[in-house]
Coordinates of C-alpha atoms in Angstrom, one line a residue:
X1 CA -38.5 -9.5 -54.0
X2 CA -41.0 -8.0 -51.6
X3 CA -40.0 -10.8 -48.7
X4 CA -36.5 -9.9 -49.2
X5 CA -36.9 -6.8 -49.0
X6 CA -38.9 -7.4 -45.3
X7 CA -36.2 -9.6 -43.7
X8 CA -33.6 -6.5 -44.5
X9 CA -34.7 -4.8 -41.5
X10 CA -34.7 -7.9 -39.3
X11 CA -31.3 -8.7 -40.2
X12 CA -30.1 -5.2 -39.5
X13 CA -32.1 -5.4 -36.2
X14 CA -29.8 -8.6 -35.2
X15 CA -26.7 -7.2 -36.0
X16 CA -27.3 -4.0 -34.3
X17 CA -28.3 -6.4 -31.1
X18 CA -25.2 -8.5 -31.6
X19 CA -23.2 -5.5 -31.8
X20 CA -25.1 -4.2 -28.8
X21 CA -24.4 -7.1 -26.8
X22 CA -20.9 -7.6 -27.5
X23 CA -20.5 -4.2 -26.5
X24 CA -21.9 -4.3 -23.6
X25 CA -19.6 -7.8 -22.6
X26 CA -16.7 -5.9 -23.7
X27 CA -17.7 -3.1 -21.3
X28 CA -18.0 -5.1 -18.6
X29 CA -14.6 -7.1 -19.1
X30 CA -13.2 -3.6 -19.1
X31 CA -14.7 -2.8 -15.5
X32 CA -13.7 -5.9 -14.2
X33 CA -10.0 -5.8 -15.8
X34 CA -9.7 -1.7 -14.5
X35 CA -10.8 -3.5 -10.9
X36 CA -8.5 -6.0 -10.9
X37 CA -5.5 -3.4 -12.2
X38 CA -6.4 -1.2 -9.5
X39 CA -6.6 -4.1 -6.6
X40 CA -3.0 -5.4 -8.1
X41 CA -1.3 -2.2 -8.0
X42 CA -2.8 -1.1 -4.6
X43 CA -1.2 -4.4 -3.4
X44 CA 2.3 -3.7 -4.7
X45 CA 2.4 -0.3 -3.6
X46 CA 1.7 -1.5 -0.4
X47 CA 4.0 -4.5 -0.5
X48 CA 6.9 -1.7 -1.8
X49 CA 6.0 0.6 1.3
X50 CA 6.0 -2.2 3.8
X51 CA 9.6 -3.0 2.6
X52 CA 11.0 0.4 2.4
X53 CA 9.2 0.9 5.9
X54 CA 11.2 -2.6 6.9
X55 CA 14.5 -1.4 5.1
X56 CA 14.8 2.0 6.8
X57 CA 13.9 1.0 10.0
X58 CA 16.9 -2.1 9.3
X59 CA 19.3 0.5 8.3
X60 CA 18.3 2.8 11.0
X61 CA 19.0 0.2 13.8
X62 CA 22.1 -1.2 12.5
X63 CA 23.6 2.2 12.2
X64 CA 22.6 3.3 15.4
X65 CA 25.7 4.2 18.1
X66 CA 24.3 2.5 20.9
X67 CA 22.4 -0.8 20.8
X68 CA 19.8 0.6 23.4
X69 CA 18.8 3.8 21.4
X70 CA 18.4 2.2 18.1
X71 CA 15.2 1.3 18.8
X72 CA 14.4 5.3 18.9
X73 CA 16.2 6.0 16.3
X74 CA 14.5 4.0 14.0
X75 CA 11.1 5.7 15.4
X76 CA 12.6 8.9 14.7
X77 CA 13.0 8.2 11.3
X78 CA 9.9 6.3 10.7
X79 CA 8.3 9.6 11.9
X80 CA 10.5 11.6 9.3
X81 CA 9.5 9.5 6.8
X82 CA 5.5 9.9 7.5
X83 CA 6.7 14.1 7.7
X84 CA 5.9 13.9 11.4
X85 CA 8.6 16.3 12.5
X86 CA 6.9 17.1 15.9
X87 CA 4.5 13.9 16.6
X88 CA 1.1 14.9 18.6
X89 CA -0.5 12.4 20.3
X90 CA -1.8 10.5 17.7
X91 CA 1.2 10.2 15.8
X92 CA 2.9 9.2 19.1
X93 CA 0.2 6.5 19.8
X94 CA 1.3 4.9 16.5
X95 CA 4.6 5.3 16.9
X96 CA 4.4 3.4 20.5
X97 CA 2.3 0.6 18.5
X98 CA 5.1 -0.2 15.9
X99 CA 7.6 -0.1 19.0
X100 CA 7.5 -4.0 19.3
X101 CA 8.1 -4.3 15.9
X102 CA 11.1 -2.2 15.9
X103 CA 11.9 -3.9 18.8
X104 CA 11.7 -7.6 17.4
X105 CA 13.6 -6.0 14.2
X106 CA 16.6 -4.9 16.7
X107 CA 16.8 -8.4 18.1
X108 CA 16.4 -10.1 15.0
X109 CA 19.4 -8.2 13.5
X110 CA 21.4 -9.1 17.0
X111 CA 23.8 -11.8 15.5
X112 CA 23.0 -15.3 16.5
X113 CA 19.4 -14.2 17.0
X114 CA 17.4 -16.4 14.4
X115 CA 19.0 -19.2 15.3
X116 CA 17.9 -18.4 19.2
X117 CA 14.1 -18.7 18.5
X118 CA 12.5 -21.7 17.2
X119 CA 8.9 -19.7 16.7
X120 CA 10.6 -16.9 14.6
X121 CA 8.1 -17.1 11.8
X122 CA 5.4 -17.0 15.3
X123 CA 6.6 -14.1 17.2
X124 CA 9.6 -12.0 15.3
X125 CA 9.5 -9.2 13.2
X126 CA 7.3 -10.4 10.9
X127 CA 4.2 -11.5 13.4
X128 CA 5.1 -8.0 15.0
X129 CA 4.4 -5.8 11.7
X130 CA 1.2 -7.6 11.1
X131 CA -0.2 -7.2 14.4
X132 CA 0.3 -3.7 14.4
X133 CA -1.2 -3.0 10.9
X134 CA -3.9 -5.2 12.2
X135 CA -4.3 -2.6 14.9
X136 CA -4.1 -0.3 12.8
X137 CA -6.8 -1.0 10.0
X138 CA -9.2 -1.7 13.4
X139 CA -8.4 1.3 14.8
X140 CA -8.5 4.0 11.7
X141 CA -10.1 1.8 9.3
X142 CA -7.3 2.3 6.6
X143 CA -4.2 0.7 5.8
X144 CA -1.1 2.3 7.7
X145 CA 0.9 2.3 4.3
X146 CA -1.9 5.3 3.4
X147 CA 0.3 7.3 5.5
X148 CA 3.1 7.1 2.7
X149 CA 0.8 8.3 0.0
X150 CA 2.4 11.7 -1.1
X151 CA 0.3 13.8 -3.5
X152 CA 2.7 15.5 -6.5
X153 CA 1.1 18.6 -8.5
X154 CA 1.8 18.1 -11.4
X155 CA 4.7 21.1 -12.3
X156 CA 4.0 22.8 -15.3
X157 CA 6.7 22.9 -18.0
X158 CA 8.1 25.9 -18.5
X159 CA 10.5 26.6 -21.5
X160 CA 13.0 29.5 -21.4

């Protein structure tokens, strides 16, 4: 009975390890799966942002009066957007760096102009965006879609 007895304890001691460990795994896999959540949504928020960023600037082109202001007035409401309603020099700056992207954007909505460039893909709208939010991240360190981050409070509920 007596050796029984003494491999109690050591049987105990290698479930409590077991458990232990496969805590420990299950920990990790948690860290890893929180990571990979977090990388995942970062990227559709930013994919979401680049598209309504794309989408309002495409609306406010096509609606402008004249063809050679629409170009400003999609600046202008870029800048609403971001809440710039006066833009210092900074904002200006970026606003000047997104210019040839609103500017490929205008020609690219001009009928007949996709079929006018062979290098679309090369040096349109597309090519344009990137280089500036390459410009961007070099020259802040962050992604321009930060900019469209807008902090809610949460409102408390009142009941009348």
């Amino acid at each position: 009975m007596i050796d029984s007895e003494s491999s109690a304890p050591d049987l105990i001691a290698g479930f409590v390890q077991a458990a232990e460990t496969a805590r420990q795994v299950e920990d990790a896999y948690r860290k890893e799966a929180a990571a990979r959540i977090a990388t995942l949504a970062g990227a559709r928020a930013t994919a979401f942002r680049r598209l309504n960023l794309v989408r309002s600037a495409a609306t406010a082109i096509s609606e402008a009066a004249e063809p050679e202001k629409a170009v400003a007035r999609a600046r202008f409401v870029i800048a609403q957007t971001l809440g710039w309603e006066e833009p210092g020099p900074r904002q200006a700056l970026v606003l000047d760096r997104l210019s040839p992207f609103l500017e490929a954007l205008s020609a690219s909505l001009t009928p007949g102009a996709a079929a006018a460039d062979d290098n679309a893909a090369d040096t349109g709208a597309a090519a344009a965006l990137r280089r500036f939010e390459d410009w961007y991240r070099a020259e802040t360190g962050s992604e321009f879609y930060a900019l469209f981050e807008r902090y809610m409070p949460e409102t408390p509920r009142v009941d009348f």
